[in-house]
JSON list of C-alpha atoms in Angstrom, two decimals:
[
{"chain": "A", "resi": 19, "resn": "ALA", "atom": "CA", "xyz": [-187.06, 171.13, -115.70]},
{"chain": "A", "resi": 20, "resn": "GLN", "atom": "CA", "xyz": [-188.06, 168.61, -113.15]},
{"chain": "A", "resi": 21, "resn": "THR", "atom": "CA", "xyz": [-185.38, 167.64, -110.46]},
{"chain": "A", "resi": 22, "resn": "VAL", "atom": "CA", "xyz": [-185.21, 165.33, -107.57]},
{"chain": "A", "resi": 23, "resn": "THR", "atom": "CA", "xyz": [-182.90, 165.40, -105.14]},
{"chain": "A", "resi": 24, "resn": "GLN", "atom": "CA", "xyz": [-181.43, 162.57, -102.28]},
{"chain": "A", "resi": 25, "resn": "SER", "atom": "CA", "xyz": [-179.81, 164.73, -99.80]},
{"chain": "A", "resi": 26, "resn": "GLN", "atom": "CA", "xyz": [-178.20, 161.61, -98.57]},
{"chain": "A", "resi": 27, "resn": "PRO", "atom": "CA", "xyz": [-175.57, 159.99, -100.17]},
{"chain": "A", "resi": 28, "resn": "GLU", "atom": "CA", "xyz": [-174.99, 157.56, -97.08]},
{"chain": "A", "resi": 29, "resn": "MET", "atom": "CA", "xyz": [-176.89, 155.93, -94.62]},
{"chain": "A", "resi": 30, "resn": "SER", "atom": "CA", "xyz": [-176.24, 153.10, -92.17]},
{"chain": "A", "resi": 31, "resn": "VAL", "atom": "CA", "xyz": [-179.19, 151.49, -89.87]},
{"chain": "A", "resi": 32, "resn": "GLN", "atom": "CA", "xyz": [-179.03, 148.60, -87.35]},
{"chain": "A", "resi": 33, "resn": "GLU", "atom": "CA", "xyz": [-180.54, 145.52, -87.97]},
{"chain": "A", "resi": 34, "resn": "ALA", "atom": "CA", "xyz": [-184.03, 145.07, -86.83]},
{"chain": "A", "resi": 35, "resn": "GLU", "atom": "CA", "xyz": [-183.98, 148.87, -86.54]},
{"chain": "A", "resi": 36, "resn": "THR", "atom": "CA", "xyz": [-185.95, 151.85, -88.88]},
{"chain": "A", "resi": 37, "resn": "VAL", "atom": "CA", "xyz": [-184.59, 154.32, -90.57]},
{"chain": "A", "resi": 38, "resn": "THR", "atom": "CA", "xyz": [-185.68, 157.19, -92.91]},
{"chain": "A", "resi": 39, "resn": "LEU", "atom": "CA", "xyz": [-184.05, 158.22, -96.72]},
{"chain": "A", "resi": 40, "resn": "SER", "atom": "CA", "xyz": [-185.03, 161.87, -97.65]},
{"chain": "A", "resi": 41, "resn": "CYS", "atom": "CA", "xyz": [-186.32, 162.56, -101.30]},
{"chain": "A", "resi": 42, "resn": "THR", "atom": "CA", "xyz": [-187.25, 166.11, -102.05]},
{"chain": "A", "resi": 43, "resn": "TYR", "atom": "CA", "xyz": [-188.21, 166.69, -105.94]},
{"chain": "A", "resi": 44, "resn": "ASP", "atom": "CA", "xyz": [-189.72, 169.99, -108.23]},
{"chain": "A", "resi": 45, "resn": "THR", "atom": "CA", "xyz": [-192.41, 169.43, -110.49]},
{"chain": "A", "resi": 46, "resn": "SER", "atom": "CA", "xyz": [-194.34, 171.61, -112.16]},
{"chain": "A", "resi": 47, "resn": "GLU", "atom": "CA", "xyz": [-197.03, 169.10, -113.09]},
{"chain": "A", "resi": 48, "resn": "SER", "atom": "CA", "xyz": [-200.55, 168.40, -111.08]},
{"chain": "A", "resi": 49, "resn": "ASP", "atom": "CA", "xyz": [-200.66, 164.78, -112.01]},
{"chain": "A", "resi": 50, "resn": "TYR", "atom": "CA", "xyz": [-197.35, 162.63, -111.27]},
{"chain": "A", "resi": 51, "resn": "TYR", "atom": "CA", "xyz": [-195.86, 159.44, -109.57]},
{"chain": "A", "resi": 52, "resn": "LEU", "atom": "CA", "xyz": [-193.16, 158.93, -106.92]},
{"chain": "A", "resi": 53, "resn": "PHE", "atom": "CA", "xyz": [-191.64, 155.98, -106.98]},
{"chain": "A", "resi": 54, "resn": "TRP", "atom": "CA", "xyz": [-188.84, 154.46, -104.89]},
{"chain": "A", "resi": 55, "resn": "TYR", "atom": "CA", "xyz": [-186.38, 152.11, -106.80]},
{"chain": "A", "resi": 56, "resn": "LYS", "atom": "CA", "xyz": [-184.04, 149.60, -104.67]},
{"chain": "A", "resi": 57, "resn": "GLN", "atom": "CA", "xyz": [-180.47, 148.24, -106.63]},
{"chain": "A", "resi": 58, "resn": "PRO", "atom": "CA", "xyz": [-178.90, 145.67, -104.89]},
{"chain": "A", "resi": 59, "resn": "PRO", "atom": "CA", "xyz": [-175.21, 145.08, -106.01]},
{"chain": "A", "resi": 60, "resn": "SER", "atom": "CA", "xyz": [-176.80, 142.38, -108.56]},
{"chain": "A", "resi": 61, "resn": "ARG", "atom": "CA", "xyz": [-178.00, 145.29, -110.30]},
{"chain": "A", "resi": 62, "resn": "GLN", "atom": "CA", "xyz": [-181.20, 145.28, -111.39]},
{"chain": "A", "resi": 63, "resn": "MET", "atom": "CA", "xyz": [-183.31, 147.76, -110.35]},
{"chain": "A", "resi": 64, "resn": "ILE", "atom": "CA", "xyz": [-186.53, 146.87, -108.30]},
{"chain": "A", "resi": 65, "resn": "LEU", "atom": "CA", "xyz": [-189.67, 148.91, -107.77]},
{"chain": "A", "resi": 66, "resn": "VAL", "atom": "CA", "xyz": [-190.18, 149.11, -103.71]},
{"chain": "A", "resi": 67, "resn": "ILE", "atom": "CA", "xyz": [-193.15, 151.76, -103.64]},
{"chain": "A", "resi": 68, "resn": "ARG", "atom": "CA", "xyz": [-195.05, 153.91, -105.92]},
{"chain": "A", "resi": 69, "resn": "GLN", "atom": "CA", "xyz": [-197.04, 156.98, -104.76]},
{"chain": "A", "resi": 70, "resn": "GLU", "atom": "CA", "xyz": [-199.66, 158.75, -106.95]},
{"chain": "A", "resi": 71, "resn": "ALA", "atom": "CA", "xyz": [-199.77, 162.73, -106.29]},
{"chain": "A", "resi": 72, "resn": "TYR", "atom": "CA", "xyz": [-203.74, 163.03, -106.39]},
{"chain": "A", "resi": 73, "resn": "LYS", "atom": "CA", "xyz": [-203.66, 160.52, -103.14]},
{"chain": "A", "resi": 74, "resn": "GLN", "atom": "CA", "xyz": [-202.97, 161.53, -99.90]},
{"chain": "A", "resi": 75, "resn": "GLN", "atom": "CA", "xyz": [-202.86, 158.36, -97.98]},
{"chain": "A", "resi": 76, "resn": "ASN", "atom": "CA", "xyz": [-199.06, 157.78, -97.87]},
{"chain": "A", "resi": 77, "resn": "ALA", "atom": "CA", "xyz": [-198.44, 154.47, -99.69]},
{"chain": "A", "resi": 78, "resn": "THR", "atom": "CA", "xyz": [-197.38, 151.23, -97.31]},
{"chain": "A", "resi": 79, "resn": "GLU", "atom": "CA", "xyz": [-195.87, 147.84, -98.87]},
{"chain": "A", "resi": 80, "resn": "ASN", "atom": "CA", "xyz": [-194.87, 145.56, -95.81]},
{"chain": "A", "resi": 81, "resn": "ARG", "atom": "CA", "xyz": [-191.64, 147.02, -93.92]},
{"chain": "A", "resi": 82, "resn": "PHE", "atom": "CA", "xyz": [-191.86, 150.22, -96.48]},
{"chain": "A", "resi": 83, "resn": "SER", "atom": "CA", "xyz": [-194.02, 153.11, -96.07]},
{"chain": "A", "resi": 84, "resn": "VAL", "atom": "CA", "xyz": [-193.44, 156.29, -97.12]},
{"chain": "A", "resi": 85, "resn": "ASN", "atom": "CA", "xyz": [-194.02, 159.94, -96.02]},
{"chain": "A", "resi": 86, "resn": "PHE", "atom": "CA", "xyz": [-195.52, 162.14, -99.23]},
{"chain": "A", "resi": 87, "resn": "GLN", "atom": "CA", "xyz": [-196.05, 165.51, -98.49]},
{"chain": "A", "resi": 88, "resn": "LYS", "atom": "CA", "xyz": [-197.38, 166.91, -101.75]},
{"chain": "A", "resi": 89, "resn": "ALA", "atom": "CA", "xyz": [-197.03, 170.99, -100.46]},
{"chain": "A", "resi": 90, "resn": "ALA", "atom": "CA", "xyz": [-193.27, 170.92, -99.26]},
{"chain": "A", "resi": 91, "resn": "LYS", "atom": "CA", "xyz": [-192.85, 168.32, -102.21]},
{"chain": "A", "resi": 92, "resn": "SER", "atom": "CA", "xyz": [-190.92, 165.53, -100.27]},
{"chain": "A", "resi": 93, "resn": "PHE", "atom": "CA", "xyz": [-191.09, 162.11, -100.20]},
{"chain": "A", "resi": 94, "resn": "SER", "atom": "CA", "xyz": [-189.32, 159.64, -97.34]},
{"chain": "A", "resi": 95, "resn": "LEU", "atom": "CA", "xyz": [-188.61, 156.25, -97.48]},
{"chain": "A", "resi": 96, "resn": "LYS", "atom": "CA", "xyz": [-189.27, 154.61, -94.12]},
{"chain": "A", "resi": 97, "resn": "ILE", "atom": "CA", "xyz": [-187.61, 151.23, -93.76]},
{"chain": "A", "resi": 98, "resn": "SER", "atom": "CA", "xyz": [-188.92, 149.28, -90.42]},
{"chain": "A", "resi": 99, "resn": "ASP", "atom": "CA", "xyz": [-186.96, 145.98, -89.26]},
{"chain": "A", "resi": 100, "resn": "SER", "atom": "CA", "xyz": [-184.07, 146.49, -91.08]},
{"chain": "A", "resi": 101, "resn": "GLN", "atom": "CA", "xyz": [-182.89, 143.05, -92.92]},
{"chain": "A", "resi": 102, "resn": "LEU", "atom": "CA", "xyz": [-179.66, 142.14, -94.00]},
{"chain": "A", "resi": 103, "resn": "GLY", "atom": "CA", "xyz": [-181.40, 142.02, -97.93]},
{"chain": "A", "resi": 104, "resn": "ASP", "atom": "CA", "xyz": [-182.25, 145.81, -97.70]},
{"chain": "A", "resi": 105, "resn": "ALA", "atom": "CA", "xyz": [-178.87, 146.62, -98.21]},
{"chain": "A", "resi": 106, "resn": "ALA", "atom": "CA", "xyz": [-178.48, 148.37, -101.44]},
{"chain": "A", "resi": 107, "resn": "MET", "atom": "CA", "xyz": [-178.56, 151.87, -102.89]},
{"chain": "A", "resi": 108, "resn": "TYR", "atom": "CA", "xyz": [-182.04, 153.53, -103.24]},
{"chain": "A", "resi": 109, "resn": "PHE", "atom": "CA", "xyz": [-183.53, 155.69, -105.62]},
{"chain": "A", "resi": 110, "resn": "CYS", "atom": "CA", "xyz": [-186.34, 158.09, -105.54]},
{"chain": "A", "resi": 111, "resn": "ALA", "atom": "CA", "xyz": [-187.94, 158.96, -108.95]},
{"chain": "A", "resi": 112, "resn": "CYS", "atom": "CA", "xyz": [-190.20, 161.36, -110.41]},
{"chain": "A", "resi": 113, "resn": "SER", "atom": "CA", "xyz": [-192.25, 160.70, -113.40]},
{"chain": "A", "resi": 114, "resn": "ILE", "atom": "CA", "xyz": [-193.09, 163.57, -116.42]},
{"chain": "A", "resi": 115, "resn": "THR", "atom": "CA", "xyz": [-195.13, 163.17, -118.63]},
{"chain": "A", "resi": 116, "resn": "GLN", "atom": "CA", "xyz": [-195.14, 165.68, -121.30]},
{"chain": "A", "resi": 117, "resn": "GLY", "atom": "CA", "xyz": [-196.90, 165.34, -125.03]},
{"chain": "A", "resi": 118, "resn": "GLY", "atom": "CA", "xyz": [-197.87, 161.93, -124.65]},
{"chain": "A", "resi": 119, "resn": "SER", "atom": "CA", "xyz": [-194.96, 160.56, -123.13]},
{"chain": "A", "resi": 120, "resn": "GLU", "atom": "CA", "xyz": [-194.03, 159.46, -120.00]},
{"chain": "A", "resi": 121, "resn": "LYS", "atom": "CA", "xyz": [-190.15, 158.77, -118.37]},
{"chain": "A", "resi": 122, "resn": "LEU", "atom": "CA", "xyz": [-189.04, 158.98, -114.51]},
{"chain": "A", "resi": 123, "resn": "VAL", "atom": "CA", "xyz": [-186.19, 161.41, -113.49]},
{"chain": "A", "resi": 124, "resn": "PHE", "atom": "CA", "xyz": [-183.97, 159.58, -110.70]},
{"chain": "A", "resi": 125, "resn": "GLY", "atom": "CA", "xyz": [-182.41, 161.28, -107.71]},
{"chain": "A", "resi": 126, "resn": "LYS", "atom": "CA", "xyz": [-178.28, 160.22, -107.30]},
{"chain": "A", "resi": 127, "resn": "GLY", "atom": "CA", "xyz": [-179.08, 157.86, -104.80]},
{"chain": "A", "resi": 128, "resn": "THR", "atom": "CA", "xyz": [-178.53, 156.99, -101.07]},
{"chain": "A", "resi": 129, "resn": "LYS", "atom": "CA", "xyz": [-176.74, 153.67, -100.21]},
{"chain": "A", "resi": 130, "resn": "LEU", "atom": "CA", "xyz": [-178.02, 151.67, -97.55]},
{"chain": "A", "resi": 131, "resn": "THR", "atom": "CA", "xyz": [-176.11, 149.89, -95.03]},
{"chain": "A", "resi": 132, "resn": "VAL", "atom": "CA", "xyz": [-177.69, 147.70, -92.55]},
{"chain": "A", "resi": 133, "resn": "ASN", "atom": "CA", "xyz": [-175.06, 146.12, -89.43]},
{"chain": "A", "resi": 134, "resn": "PRO", "atom": "CA", "xyz": [-175.55, 143.27, -88.03]},
{"chain": "B", "resi": 21, "resn": "ASP", "atom": "CA", "xyz": [-193.13, 136.99, -116.87]},
{"chain": "B", "resi": 22, "resn": "THR", "atom": "CA", "xyz": [-189.67, 136.60, -117.91]},
{"chain": "B", "resi": 23, "resn": "GLY", "atom": "CA", "xyz": [-188.94, 140.00, -116.88]},
{"chain": "B", "resi": 24, "resn": "VAL", "atom": "CA", "xyz": [-186.64, 142.22, -119.23]},
{"chain": "B", "resi": 25, "resn": "SER", "atom": "CA", "xyz": [-183.33, 140.83, -120.66]},
{"chain": "B", "resi": 26, "resn": "GLN", "atom": "CA", "xyz": [-180.50, 142.89, -121.72]},
{"chain": "B", "resi": 27, "resn": "ASP", "atom": "CA", "xyz": [-177.30, 141.11, -123.82]},
{"chain": "B", "resi": 28, "resn": "PRO", "atom": "CA", "xyz": [-174.82, 141.37, -123.57]},
{"chain": "B", "resi": 29, "resn": "ARG", "atom": "CA", "xyz": [-174.17, 142.00, -120.12]},
{"chain": "B", "resi": 30, "resn": "HIS", "atom": "CA", "xyz": [-170.65, 143.28, -120.01]},
{"chain": "B", "resi": 31, "resn": "LYS", "atom": "CA", "xyz": [-168.98, 145.11, -123.48]},
{"chain": "B", "resi": 32, "resn": "ILE", "atom": "CA", "xyz": [-165.55, 145.77, -123.22]},
{"chain": "B", "resi": 33, "resn": "THR", "atom": "CA", "xyz": [-164.54, 147.41, -127.00]},
{"chain": "B", "resi": 34, "resn": "LYS", "atom": "CA", "xyz": [-161.84, 149.94, -128.08]},
{"chain": "B", "resi": 35, "resn": "ARG", "atom": "CA", "xyz": [-162.64, 153.61, -128.71]},
{"chain": "B", "resi": 36, "resn": "GLY", "atom": "CA", "xyz": [-163.65, 154.07, -131.93]},
{"chain": "B", "resi": 37, "resn": "GLN", "atom": "CA", "xyz": [-165.15, 150.81, -132.40]},
{"chain": "B", "resi": 38, "resn": "ASN", "atom": "CA", "xyz": [-169.01, 150.51, -132.54]},
{"chain": "B", "resi": 39, "resn": "VAL", "atom": "CA", "xyz": [-171.18, 148.59, -130.11]},
{"chain": "B", "resi": 40, "resn": "THR", "atom": "CA", "xyz": [-174.86, 147.33, -130.22]},
{"chain": "B", "resi": 41, "resn": "PHE", "atom": "CA", "xyz": [-177.08, 146.29, -127.40]},
{"chain": "B", "resi": 42, "resn": "ARG", "atom": "CA", "xyz": [-180.36, 144.53, -127.00]},
{"chain": "B", "resi": 43, "resn": "CYS", "atom": "CA", "xyz": [-182.90, 144.68, -124.74]},
{"chain": "B", "resi": 44, "resn": "ASP", "atom": "CA", "xyz": [-186.14, 142.16, -124.74]},
{"chain": "B", "resi": 45, "resn": "PRO", "atom": "CA", "xyz": [-188.79, 143.76, -122.69]},
{"chain": "B", "resi": 46, "resn": "ILE", "atom": "CA", "xyz": [-191.58, 141.71, -121.28]},
{"chain": "B", "resi": 47, "resn": "SER", "atom": "CA", "xyz": [-193.99, 140.34, -123.34]},
{"chain": "B", "resi": 48, "resn": "GLU", "atom": "CA", "xyz": [-197.11, 142.20, -123.49]},
{"chain": "B", "resi": 49, "resn": "HIS", "atom": "CA", "xyz": [-195.25, 146.00, -122.62]},
{"chain": "B", "resi": 50, "resn": "ASN", "atom": "CA", "xyz": [-195.92, 148.64, -125.47]},
{"chain": "B", "resi": 51, "resn": "ARG", "atom": "CA", "xyz": [-193.29, 150.98, -123.17]},
{"chain": "B", "resi": 52, "resn": "LEU", "atom": "CA", "xyz": [-189.57, 150.71, -123.85]},
{"chain": "B", "resi": 53, "resn": "TYR", "atom": "CA", "xyz": [-186.82, 152.86, -122.27]},
{"chain": "B", "resi": 54, "resn": "TRP", "atom": "CA", "xyz": [-182.93, 153.59, -122.44]},
{"chain": "B", "resi": 55, "resn": "TYR", "atom": "CA", "xyz": [-181.11, 154.95, -119.38]},
{"chain": "B", "resi": 56, "resn": "ARG", "atom": "CA", "xyz": [-177.78, 154.82, -118.85]},
{"chain": "B", "resi": 57, "resn": "GLN", "atom": "CA", "xyz": [-176.35, 155.21, -115.46]},
{"chain": "B", "resi": 58, "resn": "THR", "atom": "CA", "xyz": [-172.48, 156.06, -114.74]},
{"chain": "B", "resi": 59, "resn": "LEU", "atom": "CA", "xyz": [-171.12, 155.38, -111.08]},
{"chain": "B", "resi": 60, "resn": "GLY", "atom": "CA", "xyz": [-172.15, 157.32, -108.12]},
{"chain": "B", "resi": 61, "resn": "GLN", "atom": "CA", "xyz": [-175.15, 158.81, -109.59]},
{"chain": "B", "resi": 62, "resn": "GLY", "atom": "CA", "xyz": [-178.97, 157.76, -110.73]},
{"chain": "B", "resi": 63, "resn": "PRO", "atom": "CA", "xyz": [-180.19, 156.26, -113.96]},
{"chain": "B", "resi": 64, "resn": "GLU", "atom": "CA", "xyz": [-180.56, 159.33, -116.66]},
{"chain": "B", "resi": 65, "resn": "PHE", "atom": "CA", "xyz": [-182.54, 158.96, -119.63]},
{"chain": "B", "resi": 66, "resn": "LEU", "atom": "CA", "xyz": [-181.66, 158.73, -123.04]},
{"chain": "B", "resi": 67, "resn": "THR", "atom": "CA", "xyz": [-184.95, 157.43, -125.13]},
{"chain": "B", "resi": 68, "resn": "TYR", "atom": "CA", "xyz": [-188.41, 156.25, -125.57]},
{"chain": "B", "resi": 69, "resn": "PHE", "atom": "CA", "xyz": [-190.69, 154.24, -127.63]},
{"chain": "B", "resi": 70, "resn": "GLN", "atom": "CA", "xyz": [-194.57, 153.21, -127.40]},
{"chain": "B", "resi": 71, "resn": "ASN", "atom": "CA", "xyz": [-194.32, 150.25, -129.41]},
{"chain": "B", "resi": 72, "resn": "GLU", "atom": "CA", "xyz": [-192.42, 150.69, -132.86]},
{"chain": "B", "resi": 73, "resn": "ALA", "atom": "CA", "xyz": [-192.49, 154.97, -132.45]},
{"chain": "B", "resi": 74, "resn": "GLN", "atom": "CA", "xyz": [-189.14, 156.52, -131.03]},
{"chain": "B", "resi": 75, "resn": "LEU", "atom": "CA", "xyz": [-191.43, 159.23, -128.86]},
{"chain": "B", "resi": 76, "resn": "GLU", "atom": "CA", "xyz": [-188.85, 160.76, -126.89]},
{"chain": "B", "resi": 77, "resn": "LYS", "atom": "CA", "xyz": [-184.74, 161.53, -127.47]},
{"chain": "B", "resi": 78, "resn": "SER", "atom": "CA", "xyz": [-182.48, 163.28, -124.35]},
{"chain": "B", "resi": 79, "resn": "ARG", "atom": "CA", "xyz": [-179.85, 165.31, -125.19]},
{"chain": "B", "resi": 80, "resn": "LEU", "atom": "CA", "xyz": [-177.56, 163.19, -123.61]},
{"chain": "B", "resi": 81, "resn": "LEU", "atom": "CA", "xyz": [-178.47, 161.34, -126.99]},
{"chain": "B", "resi": 82, "resn": "SER", "atom": "CA", "xyz": [-175.53, 162.11, -129.25]},
{"chain": "B", "resi": 83, "resn": "ASP", "atom": "CA", "xyz": [-175.76, 161.47, -133.14]},
{"chain": "B", "resi": 84, "resn": "ARG", "atom": "CA", "xyz": [-173.40, 158.65, -132.26]},
{"chain": "B", "resi": 85, "resn": "PHE", "atom": "CA", "xyz": [-176.33, 157.00, -130.58]},
{"chain": "B", "resi": 86, "resn": "SER", "atom": "CA", "xyz": [-179.40, 155.35, -132.60]},
{"chain": "B", "resi": 87, "resn": "ALA", "atom": "CA", "xyz": [-181.78, 153.36, -131.09]},
{"chain": "B", "resi": 88, "resn": "GLU", "atom": "CA", "xyz": [-184.65, 150.94, -133.07]},
{"chain": "B", "resi": 89, "resn": "ARG", "atom": "CA", "xyz": [-187.67, 148.85, -131.56]},
{"chain": "B", "resi": 90, "resn": "PRO", "atom": "CA", "xyz": [-188.82, 147.29, -134.71]},
{"chain": "B", "resi": 91, "resn": "LYS", "atom": "CA", "xyz": [-192.08, 146.03, -134.94]},
{"chain": "B", "resi": 92, "resn": "GLY", "atom": "CA", "xyz": [-192.26, 146.99, -131.43]},
{"chain": "B", "resi": 93, "resn": "SER", "atom": "CA", "xyz": [-190.67, 143.73, -129.80]},
{"chain": "B", "resi": 94, "resn": "PHE", "atom": "CA", "xyz": [-187.15, 144.02, -128.79]},
{"chain": "B", "resi": 95, "resn": "SER", "atom": "CA", "xyz": [-184.35, 147.09, -129.07]},
{"chain": "B", "resi": 96, "resn": "THR", "atom": "CA", "xyz": [-181.45, 147.89, -130.33]},
{"chain": "B", "resi": 97, "resn": "LEU", "atom": "CA", "xyz": [-179.23, 150.36, -128.98]},
{"chain": "B", "resi": 98, "resn": "GLU", "atom": "CA", "xyz": [-175.99, 151.42, -131.25]},
{"chain": "B", "resi": 99, "resn": "ILE", "atom": "CA", "xyz": [-173.14, 153.01, -130.15]},
{"chain": "B", "resi": 100, "resn": "GLN", "atom": "CA", "xyz": [-170.94, 154.10, -133.46]},
{"chain": "B", "resi": 101, "resn": "ARG", "atom": "CA", "xyz": [-167.52, 155.61, -132.81]},
{"chain": "B", "resi": 102, "resn": "THR", "atom": "CA", "xyz": [-167.70, 154.70, -128.92]},
{"chain": "B", "resi": 103, "resn": "GLU", "atom": "CA", "xyz": [-165.46, 157.31, -126.56]},
{"chain": "B", "resi": 104, "resn": "GLN", "atom": "CA", "xyz": [-164.56, 156.77, -123.35]},
{"chain": "B", "resi": 105, "resn": "GLY", "atom": "CA", "xyz": [-166.64, 159.30, -122.00]},
{"chain": "B", "resi": 106, "resn": "ASP", "atom": "CA", "xyz": [-169.79, 156.61, -122.98]},
{"chain": "B", "resi": 107, "resn": "SER", "atom": "CA", "xyz": [-168.47, 153.90, -120.24]},
{"chain": "B", "resi": 108, "resn": "ALA", "atom": "CA", "xyz": [-171.63, 153.70, -118.54]},
{"chain": "B", "resi": 109, "resn": "MET", "atom": "CA", "xyz": [-174.29, 151.02, -117.52]},
{"chain": "B", "resi": 110, "resn": "TYR", "atom": "CA", "xyz": [-176.88, 150.99, -119.95]},
{"chain": "B", "resi": 111, "resn": "LEU", "atom": "CA", "xyz": [-180.26, 150.08, -118.62]},
{"chain": "B", "resi": 112, "resn": "CYS", "atom": "CA", "xyz": [-183.60, 148.92, -120.81]},
{"chain": "B", "resi": 113, "resn": "ALA", "atom": "CA", "xyz": [-186.65, 149.14, -119.39]},
{"chain": "B", "resi": 114, "resn": "SER", "atom": "CA", "xyz": [-190.72, 148.57, -119.93]},
{"chain": "B", "resi": 115, "resn": "SER", "atom": "CA", "xyz": [-193.74, 148.98, -118.78]},
{"chain": "B", "resi": 116, "resn": "LEU", "atom": "CA", "xyz": [-197.72, 149.37, -119.71]},
{"chain": "B", "resi": 117, "resn": "VAL", "atom": "CA", "xyz": [-198.98, 153.05, -119.67]},
{"chain": "B", "resi": 118, "resn": "ARG", "atom": "CA", "xyz": [-198.73, 154.59, -116.58]},
{"chain": "B", "resi": 119, "resn": "SER", "atom": "CA", "xyz": [-197.28, 151.67, -114.66]},
{"chain": "B", "resi": 120, "resn": "PRO", "atom": "CA", "xyz": [-193.79, 151.08, -113.22]},
{"chain": "B", "resi": 121, "resn": "LEU", "atom": "CA", "xyz": [-191.37, 150.63, -114.76]},
{"chain": "B", "resi": 122, "resn": "HIS", "atom": "CA", "xyz": [-189.52, 146.86, -114.80]},
{"chain": "B", "resi": 123, "resn": "PHE", "atom": "CA", "xyz": [-186.08, 147.08, -115.37]},
{"chain": "B", "resi": 124, "resn": "GLY", "atom": "CA", "xyz": [-183.15, 144.88, -116.97]},
{"chain": "B", "resi": 125, "resn": "ASN", "atom": "CA", "xyz": [-179.73, 143.84, -115.34]},
{"chain": "B", "resi": 126, "resn": "GLY", "atom": "CA", "xyz": [-178.15, 145.71, -117.38]},
{"chain": "B", "resi": 127, "resn": "THR", "atom": "CA", "xyz": [-174.82, 146.05, -120.17]},
{"chain": "B", "resi": 128, "resn": "ARG", "atom": "CA", "xyz": [-171.79, 147.20, -118.43]},
{"chain": "B", "resi": 129, "resn": "LEU", "atom": "CA", "xyz": [-169.82, 149.36, -121.13]},
{"chain": "B", "resi": 130, "resn": "THR", "atom": "CA", "xyz": [-166.13, 149.64, -120.65]},
{"chain": "B", "resi": 131, "resn": "VAL", "atom": "CA", "xyz": [-164.86, 151.59, -123.52]},
{"chain": "B", "resi": 132, "resn": "THR", "atom": "CA", "xyz": [-160.34, 151.19, -123.51]}
]
């Protein structure tokens, strides 16, 4: 079974500093996607960044970047120049495609606190 | 793009009652998902539709749960004879093929 593990239940960072959130996953598929989603207290899940497994280049979206290590099945999220608005739960997710059905499997999340 | 809409946002019900939630996906999205999220956990997959066809159901979805997506547009999730263990956030998401999921705000169910 595919699993996603986030080993850091909570992290904190000073405003304007950089923080890295860890994620490891286990899948037997060769073609998959990895995602980081953000869930602020308002609770809507928002896509932060997406990585296609067949692409070696790490995805980047403004202050957010990933370190994708396919062999190690590791997919960490780096947030640069942290802002107060980055405070939220962050979920790592891996896509699974089975018999034409595609779904996401999520980790348990990391709660990020940004200190002013 | 008006986003994924879920109704109601909160539902409090007594154990044994039936409840129904509604999800309106982004109009051009043919895929629709239901997830359940309990406190301190990530979302867990419940079921998935492609157009009007329900293609997959999780083992988490007991016989008391049923989901429909008539005409491939909005979807409903019904829970019959609710139990306290059903208390959770129920999230709906929609997407195009091989595209990221767009989530709604969720429906928080409390069973007393």
